[in-house]
Amino acid sequence: MSRTRTQIVIVGAGPAGLLLGQLLHREGIDAVILERRSHEYVLGRIRAGVLEQGTVDVLDLAGVSARLHKEALVHEGVGIGFQGRRHRIALKQLVGKSVTVYGQTEITRDLMEARAANGAASVYEAEDVTLHDWQGTSPRVTYRKGGVTHEIACDFVAGCDGYHGVCRASVPADKCKVFEREYPFGWLGVLADVPPPWKELVYANSARGFALASLRSPTRVRCYVQCPLDDRVEDWSDTRFWDEFRRRIGEDVAAGVVSAPSIEKSIAPLRSFVVEPLRFGRLFLAGDAAHIVPPTGAKGLNLAVSDVFYLYEALRDHYRERREAPLDEYSPRCLRRIWKAERFSWWMTRQLHLFPGDAFARRMQETELEYLFESPAAQASMAENYVGLPFESAAAGAQAHVA
Ligand SMILES: Cc1cc2nc3c(=O)[nH]c(=O)nc-3n(C[C@H](O)[C@H](O)[C@H](O)COP(=O)(O)OP(=O)(O)OC[C@H]3O[C@@H](n4cnc5c(N)ncnc54)[C@H](O)[C@@H]3O)c2cc1C
């Protein structure tokens, strides 16, 4: 067995793990990233694309935003369609902030390139990652690579390994509390290389179900339709997808839709999930390892970034000042923001999807969306959440905790 030592072992090279590694590197804190998939597999995953201003600010801080500022699209509004009408929520006008469209794949690429340029250690295709003694003072992480077992001793473990990862699963059930809601439908998503005929995202609640017209760049669209959970991707030819999308998205948008061949097609279930707390001894969870939101509110990646920023600040202050308090505050500080994003994602999902057989829910949607279209106050509330609630400063968090 090979034995080494570092300050932080980060499990998972998704956006959370890579970003934490980059922020720590700039602070002079050593970290090793262990990822079970290959470099190419991680880079090939198609997921999020809508970034809050706070997320862009953290990418600036991490020094990985040069390409983003050249290529990303800034959106100052978002459309909501219902029963043949569409209302634009004028984000910038209402709350003075916008969202940035830049694919998670591009963020991952920028972070991987920065890590390679730094010469920082990442192990891809690390098998059987196992956590040891994270409840004591000398945690260790073991893994296998190329038939050899390796052990890394460390000060802390950052569990950035997503919903199906090993870190949360290592915590005994009686040490944490899980809150979960599953929704009775999924999202069928198609990625296609065609210029988007829409300038901003359009969310539509139609009598046939939800649809979302989104994009990743000036030449690439990402579109979704609500589908039954037991549907399979093979059930949906490209022609069937685009026909259904046109029926749901609203006539004027539908008129410009091109039935381009898909370059990726997948079905994702929708789930709300939070584990409390996010700290267990010397193990810290961040990102999808600790929480899942339905993608309707575009919050998953953004929440991963705010967790990572809070964890980076806590570790930075711990190493600079040898204090435990910032680490103690990590979990409550994250959870205050997580629950607000969970609430908003749940609200967006409830208002925009078809819940079959629930006539009361339909009337509530009609009323809620009518109120949203009529009330500048309701629009401002939606806009405030969509662009992202502000990050809590470490000092403010400490005060809130004490109070
Ligand atoms: C269809 C879809 C659309 C979305 N749209 C948006 C959006 O518009 N806006 C938004 O903000 N969010 C969106 N999200 C959510 C967003 O993609 C996730 O929240 C984000 O990927 C979380 O990052 P993460 O690093 O925490 O986890 P992940 O990206 O899941 O990364 C975890 C990593 O850990 C690795 N890993 C797992 N287990 C182990 C192990 N045992 N050992 C080592 N490594 C391991 C995994 O291989 C993976 O690379 C969307 C998600 C989906 C599915």
mmCIF file of N, CA and C in Angstrom, residues 123-185:
data_model
loop_
_atom_site.group_PDB
_atom_site.id
_atom_site.type_symbol
_atom_site.label_atom_id
_atom_site.label_comp_id
_atom_site.label_asym_id
_atom_site.label_seq_id
_atom_site.Cartn_x
_atom_site.Cartn_y
_atom_site.Cartn_z
ATOM 1 N N VAL A 123 -6.859 12.361 -9.025
ATOM 2 C CA VAL A 123 -6.796 10.946 -9.414
ATOM 3 C C VAL A 123 -8.144 10.582 -10.019
ATOM 4 N N TYR A 124 -8.174 10.328 -11.327
ATOM 5 C CA TYR A 124 -9.401 9.872 -11.984
ATOM 6 C C TYR A 124 -9.421 8.353 -11.961
ATOM 7 N N GLU A 125 -10.595 7.791 -12.124
ATOM 8 C CA GLU A 125 -10.795 6.330 -12.089
ATOM 9 C C GLU A 125 -10.232 5.735 -10.797
ATOM 10 N N ALA A 126 -10.497 6.443 -9.699
ATOM 11 C CA ALA A 126 -10.122 5.939 -8.372
ATOM 12 C C ALA A 126 -11.242 5.000 -7.914
ATOM 13 N N GLU A 127 -10.917 3.739 -7.683
ATOM 14 C CA GLU A 127 -11.940 2.752 -7.309
ATOM 15 C C GLU A 127 -12.024 2.595 -5.795
ATOM 16 N N ASP A 128 -13.224 2.218 -5.343
ATOM 17 C CA ASP A 128 -13.449 1.870 -3.926
ATOM 18 C C ASP A 128 -12.950 2.944 -2.961
ATOM 19 N N VAL A 129 -13.265 4.187 -3.249
ATOM 20 C CA VAL A 129 -12.885 5.263 -2.317
ATOM 21 C C VAL A 129 -13.587 4.988 -0.981
ATOM 22 N N THR A 130 -12.808 4.952 0.096
ATOM 23 C CA THR A 130 -13.368 4.613 1.419
ATOM 24 C C THR A 130 -12.834 5.597 2.454
ATOM 25 N N LEU A 131 -13.740 6.070 3.304
ATOM 26 C CA LEU A 131 -13.362 7.054 4.336
ATOM 27 C C LEU A 131 -13.084 6.322 5.646
ATOM 28 N N HIS A 132 -12.048 6.764 6.371
ATOM 29 C CA HIS A 132 -11.706 6.153 7.666
ATOM 30 C C HIS A 132 -11.500 7.259 8.700
ATOM 31 N N ASP A 133 -11.945 6.985 9.915
ATOM 32 C CA ASP A 133 -11.655 7.835 11.085
ATOM 33 C C ASP A 133 -12.022 9.307 10.896
ATOM 34 N N TRP A 134 -13.046 9.587 10.113
ATOM 35 C CA TRP A 134 -13.444 10.987 9.936
ATOM 36 C C TRP A 134 -14.126 11.547 11.181
ATOM 37 N N GLN A 135 -14.500 10.653 12.117
ATOM 38 C CA GLN A 135 -15.099 11.160 13.363
ATOM 39 C C GLN A 135 -14.021 11.521 14.388
ATOM 40 N N GLY A 136 -12.788 11.081 14.154
ATOM 41 C CA GLY A 136 -11.680 11.385 15.068
ATOM 42 C C GLY A 136 -10.857 12.567 14.557
ATOM 43 N N THR A 137 -9.586 12.597 14.955
ATOM 44 C CA THR A 137 -8.750 13.751 14.586
ATOM 45 C C THR A 137 -7.794 13.439 13.429
ATOM 46 N N SER A 138 -7.728 12.182 12.998
ATOM 47 C CA SER A 138 -6.766 11.798 11.948
ATOM 48 C C SER A 138 -7.455 11.030 10.816
ATOM 49 N N PRO A 139 -8.259 11.732 10.023
ATOM 50 C CA PRO A 139 -8.958 11.006 8.961
ATOM 51 C C PRO A 139 -8.004 10.483 7.886
ATOM 52 N N ARG A 140 -8.428 9.434 7.210
ATOM 53 C CA ARG A 140 -7.670 8.863 6.093
ATOM 54 C C ARG A 140 -8.668 8.458 5.030
ATOM 55 N N VAL A 141 -8.209 8.466 3.787
ATOM 56 C CA VAL A 141 -9.058 8.002 2.686
ATOM 57 C C VAL A 141 -8.245 6.988 1.890
ATOM 58 N N THR A 142 -8.838 5.839 1.627
ATOM 59 C CA THR A 142 -8.152 4.840 0.794
ATOM 60 C C THR A 142 -8.885 4.685 -0.531
ATOM 61 N N TYR A 143 -8.150 4.273 -1.550
ATOM 62 C CA TYR A 143 -8.748 3.977 -2.861
ATOM 63 C C TYR A 143 -7.828 3.014 -3.596
ATOM 64 N N ARG A 144 -8.341 2.422 -4.670
ATOM 65 C CA ARG A 144 -7.521 1.537 -5.492
ATOM 66 C C ARG A 144 -7.368 2.140 -6.870
ATOM 67 N N LYS A 145 -6.197 1.995 -7.418
ATOM 68 C CA LYS A 145 -5.945 2.467 -8.788
ATOM 69 C C LYS A 145 -4.896 1.545 -9.393
ATOM 70 N N GLY A 146 -5.196 1.006 -10.564
ATOM 71 C CA GLY A 146 -4.250 0.112 -11.241
ATOM 72 C C GLY A 146 -3.863 -1.083 -10.383
ATOM 73 N N GLY A 147 -4.821 -1.595 -9.592
ATOM 74 C CA GLY A 147 -4.560 -2.789 -8.792
ATOM 75 C C GLY A 147 -3.784 -2.507 -7.504
ATOM 76 N N VAL A 148 -3.449 -1.221 -7.251
ATOM 77 C CA VAL A 148 -2.692 -0.871 -6.038
ATOM 78 C C VAL A 148 -3.602 -0.095 -5.085
ATOM 79 N N THR A 149 -3.503 -0.395 -3.783
ATOM 80 C CA THR A 149 -4.273 0.360 -2.782
ATOM 81 C C THR A 149 -3.430 1.544 -2.300
ATOM 82 N N HIS A 150 -4.074 2.704 -2.239
ATOM 83 C CA HIS A 150 -3.389 3.930 -1.796
ATOM 84 C C HIS A 150 -4.120 4.458 -0.564
ATOM 85 N N GLU A 151 -3.360 5.070 0.338
ATOM 86 C CA GLU A 151 -3.969 5.688 1.524
ATOM 87 C C GLU A 151 -3.473 7.126 1.635
ATOM 88 N N ILE A 152 -4.420 8.056 1.818
ATOM 89 C CA ILE A 152 -4.027 9.464 2.008
ATOM 90 C C ILE A 152 -4.500 9.897 3.398
ATOM 91 N N ALA A 153 -3.567 10.293 4.239
ATOM 92 C CA ALA A 153 -3.922 10.877 5.536
ATOM 93 C C ALA A 153 -4.178 12.362 5.306
ATOM 94 N N CYS A 154 -5.105 12.944 6.066
ATOM 95 C CA CYS A 154 -5.458 14.356 5.813
ATOM 96 C C CYS A 154 -6.014 14.999 7.079
ATOM 97 N N ASP A 155 -6.243 16.323 7.002
ATOM 98 C CA ASP A 155 -6.878 17.036 8.121
ATOM 99 C C ASP A 155 -8.403 16.954 8.023
ATOM 100 N N PHE A 156 -8.901 17.089 6.776
ATOM 101 C CA PHE A 156 -10.355 17.109 6.554
ATOM 102 C C PHE A 156 -10.682 16.397 5.240
ATOM 103 N N VAL A 157 -11.930 15.895 5.171
ATOM 104 C CA VAL A 157 -12.437 15.306 3.927
ATOM 105 C C VAL A 157 -13.598 16.164 3.449
ATOM 106 N N ALA A 158 -13.568 16.554 2.160
ATOM 107 C CA ALA A 158 -14.690 17.289 1.566
ATOM 108 C C ALA A 158 -15.466 16.330 0.666
ATOM 109 N N GLY A 159 -16.685 16.049 1.037
ATOM 110 C CA GLY A 159 -17.543 15.128 0.276
ATOM 111 C C GLY A 159 -18.273 15.906 -0.813
ATOM 112 N N CYS A 160 -17.666 15.937 -2.007
ATOM 113 C CA CYS A 160 -18.246 16.667 -3.153
ATOM 114 C C CYS A 160 -18.633 15.644 -4.222
ATOM 115 N N ASP A 161 -19.133 14.482 -3.775
ATOM 116 C CA ASP A 161 -19.293 13.345 -4.682
ATOM 117 C C ASP A 161 -20.735 13.099 -5.093
ATOM 118 N N GLY A 162 -21.554 14.144 -5.064
ATOM 119 C CA GLY A 162 -22.881 14.061 -5.655
ATOM 120 C C GLY A 162 -23.848 13.186 -4.867
ATOM 121 N N TYR A 163 -25.045 13.063 -5.423
ATOM 122 C CA TYR A 163 -26.158 12.393 -4.732
ATOM 123 C C TYR A 163 -25.862 10.908 -4.470
ATOM 124 N N HIS A 164 -25.136 10.246 -5.414
ATOM 125 C CA HIS A 164 -24.900 8.807 -5.284
ATOM 126 C C HIS A 164 -23.521 8.495 -4.709
ATOM 127 N N GLY A 165 -22.890 9.478 -4.098
ATOM 128 C CA GLY A 165 -21.500 9.316 -3.666
ATOM 129 C C GLY A 165 -21.334 8.497 -2.392
ATOM 130 N N VAL A 166 -20.069 8.314 -2.004
ATOM 131 C CA VAL A 166 -19.731 7.458 -0.871
ATOM 132 C C VAL A 166 -19.719 8.245 0.453
ATOM 133 N N CYS A 167 -19.543 9.559 0.376
ATOM 134 C CA CYS A 167 -19.329 10.327 1.623
ATOM 135 C C CYS A 167 -20.581 10.358 2.501
ATOM 136 N N ARG A 168 -21.709 10.811 1.920
ATOM 137 C CA ARG A 168 -22.930 10.834 2.738
ATOM 138 C C ARG A 168 -23.294 9.410 3.168
ATOM 139 N N ALA A 169 -23.070 8.458 2.270
ATOM 140 C CA ALA A 169 -23.408 7.060 2.574
ATOM 141 C C ALA A 169 -22.553 6.501 3.717
ATOM 142 N N SER A 170 -21.404 7.144 4.016
ATOM 143 C CA SER A 170 -20.539 6.665 5.102
ATOM 144 C C SER A 170 -21.057 7.085 6.478
ATOM 145 N N VAL A 171 -22.005 8.020 6.501
ATOM 146 C CA VAL A 171 -22.498 8.549 7.782
ATOM 147 C C VAL A 171 -23.644 7.655 8.272
ATOM 148 N N PRO A 172 -23.553 7.136 9.505
ATOM 149 C CA PRO A 172 -24.647 6.300 10.009
ATOM 150 C C PRO A 172 -25.978 7.059 10.004
ATOM 151 N N ALA A 173 -27.059 6.333 9.695
ATOM 152 C CA ALA A 173 -28.377 6.973 9.537
ATOM 153 C C ALA A 173 -28.800 7.751 10.786
ATOM 154 N N ASP A 174 -28.396 7.311 11.973
ATOM 155 C CA ASP A 174 -28.852 8.013 13.187
ATOM 156 C C ASP A 174 -28.072 9.300 13.453
ATOM 157 N N LYS A 175 -27.092 9.597 12.614
ATOM 158 C CA LYS A 175 -26.306 10.831 12.800
ATOM 159 C C LYS A 175 -26.809 11.971 11.903
ATOM 160 N N CYS A 176 -27.778 11.670 11.026
ATOM 161 C CA CYS A 176 -28.251 12.740 10.143
ATOM 162 C C CYS A 176 -29.757 12.631 9.926
ATOM 163 N N LYS A 177 -30.322 13.728 9.426
ATOM 164 C CA LYS A 177 -31.760 13.749 9.154
ATOM 165 C C LYS A 177 -31.955 14.049 7.669
ATOM 166 N N VAL A 178 -32.815 13.272 7.031
ATOM 167 C CA VAL A 178 -33.028 13.436 5.594
ATOM 168 C C VAL A 178 -34.438 13.953 5.334
ATOM 169 N N PHE A 179 -34.545 14.941 4.457
ATOM 170 C CA PHE A 179 -35.842 15.493 4.037
ATOM 171 C C PHE A 179 -35.949 15.261 2.534
ATOM 172 N N GLU A 180 -37.038 14.658 2.076
ATOM 173 C CA GLU A 180 -37.083 14.262 0.676
ATOM 174 C C GLU A 180 -38.495 14.356 0.107
ATOM 175 N N ARG A 181 -38.574 14.767 -1.169
ATOM 176 C CA ARG A 181 -39.847 14.718 -1.897
ATOM 177 C C ARG A 181 -39.562 14.315 -3.329
ATOM 178 N N GLU A 182 -40.275 13.295 -3.803
ATOM 179 C CA GLU A 182 -40.121 12.892 -5.209
ATOM 180 C C GLU A 182 -41.336 13.389 -5.969
ATOM 181 N N TYR A 183 -41.146 13.778 -7.213
ATOM 182 C CA TYR A 183 -42.244 14.298 -8.033
ATOM 183 C C TYR A 183 -42.664 13.206 -9.015
ATOM 184 N N PRO A 184 -43.965 13.183 -9.389
ATOM 185 C CA PRO A 184 -44.465 12.048 -10.184
ATOM 186 C C PRO A 184 -44.208 12.194 -11.678
ATOM 187 N N PHE A 185 -43.085 12.780 -12.068
ATOM 188 C CA PHE A 185 -42.749 12.936 -13.487
ATOM 189 C C PHE A 185 -41.252 13.222 -13.600
#
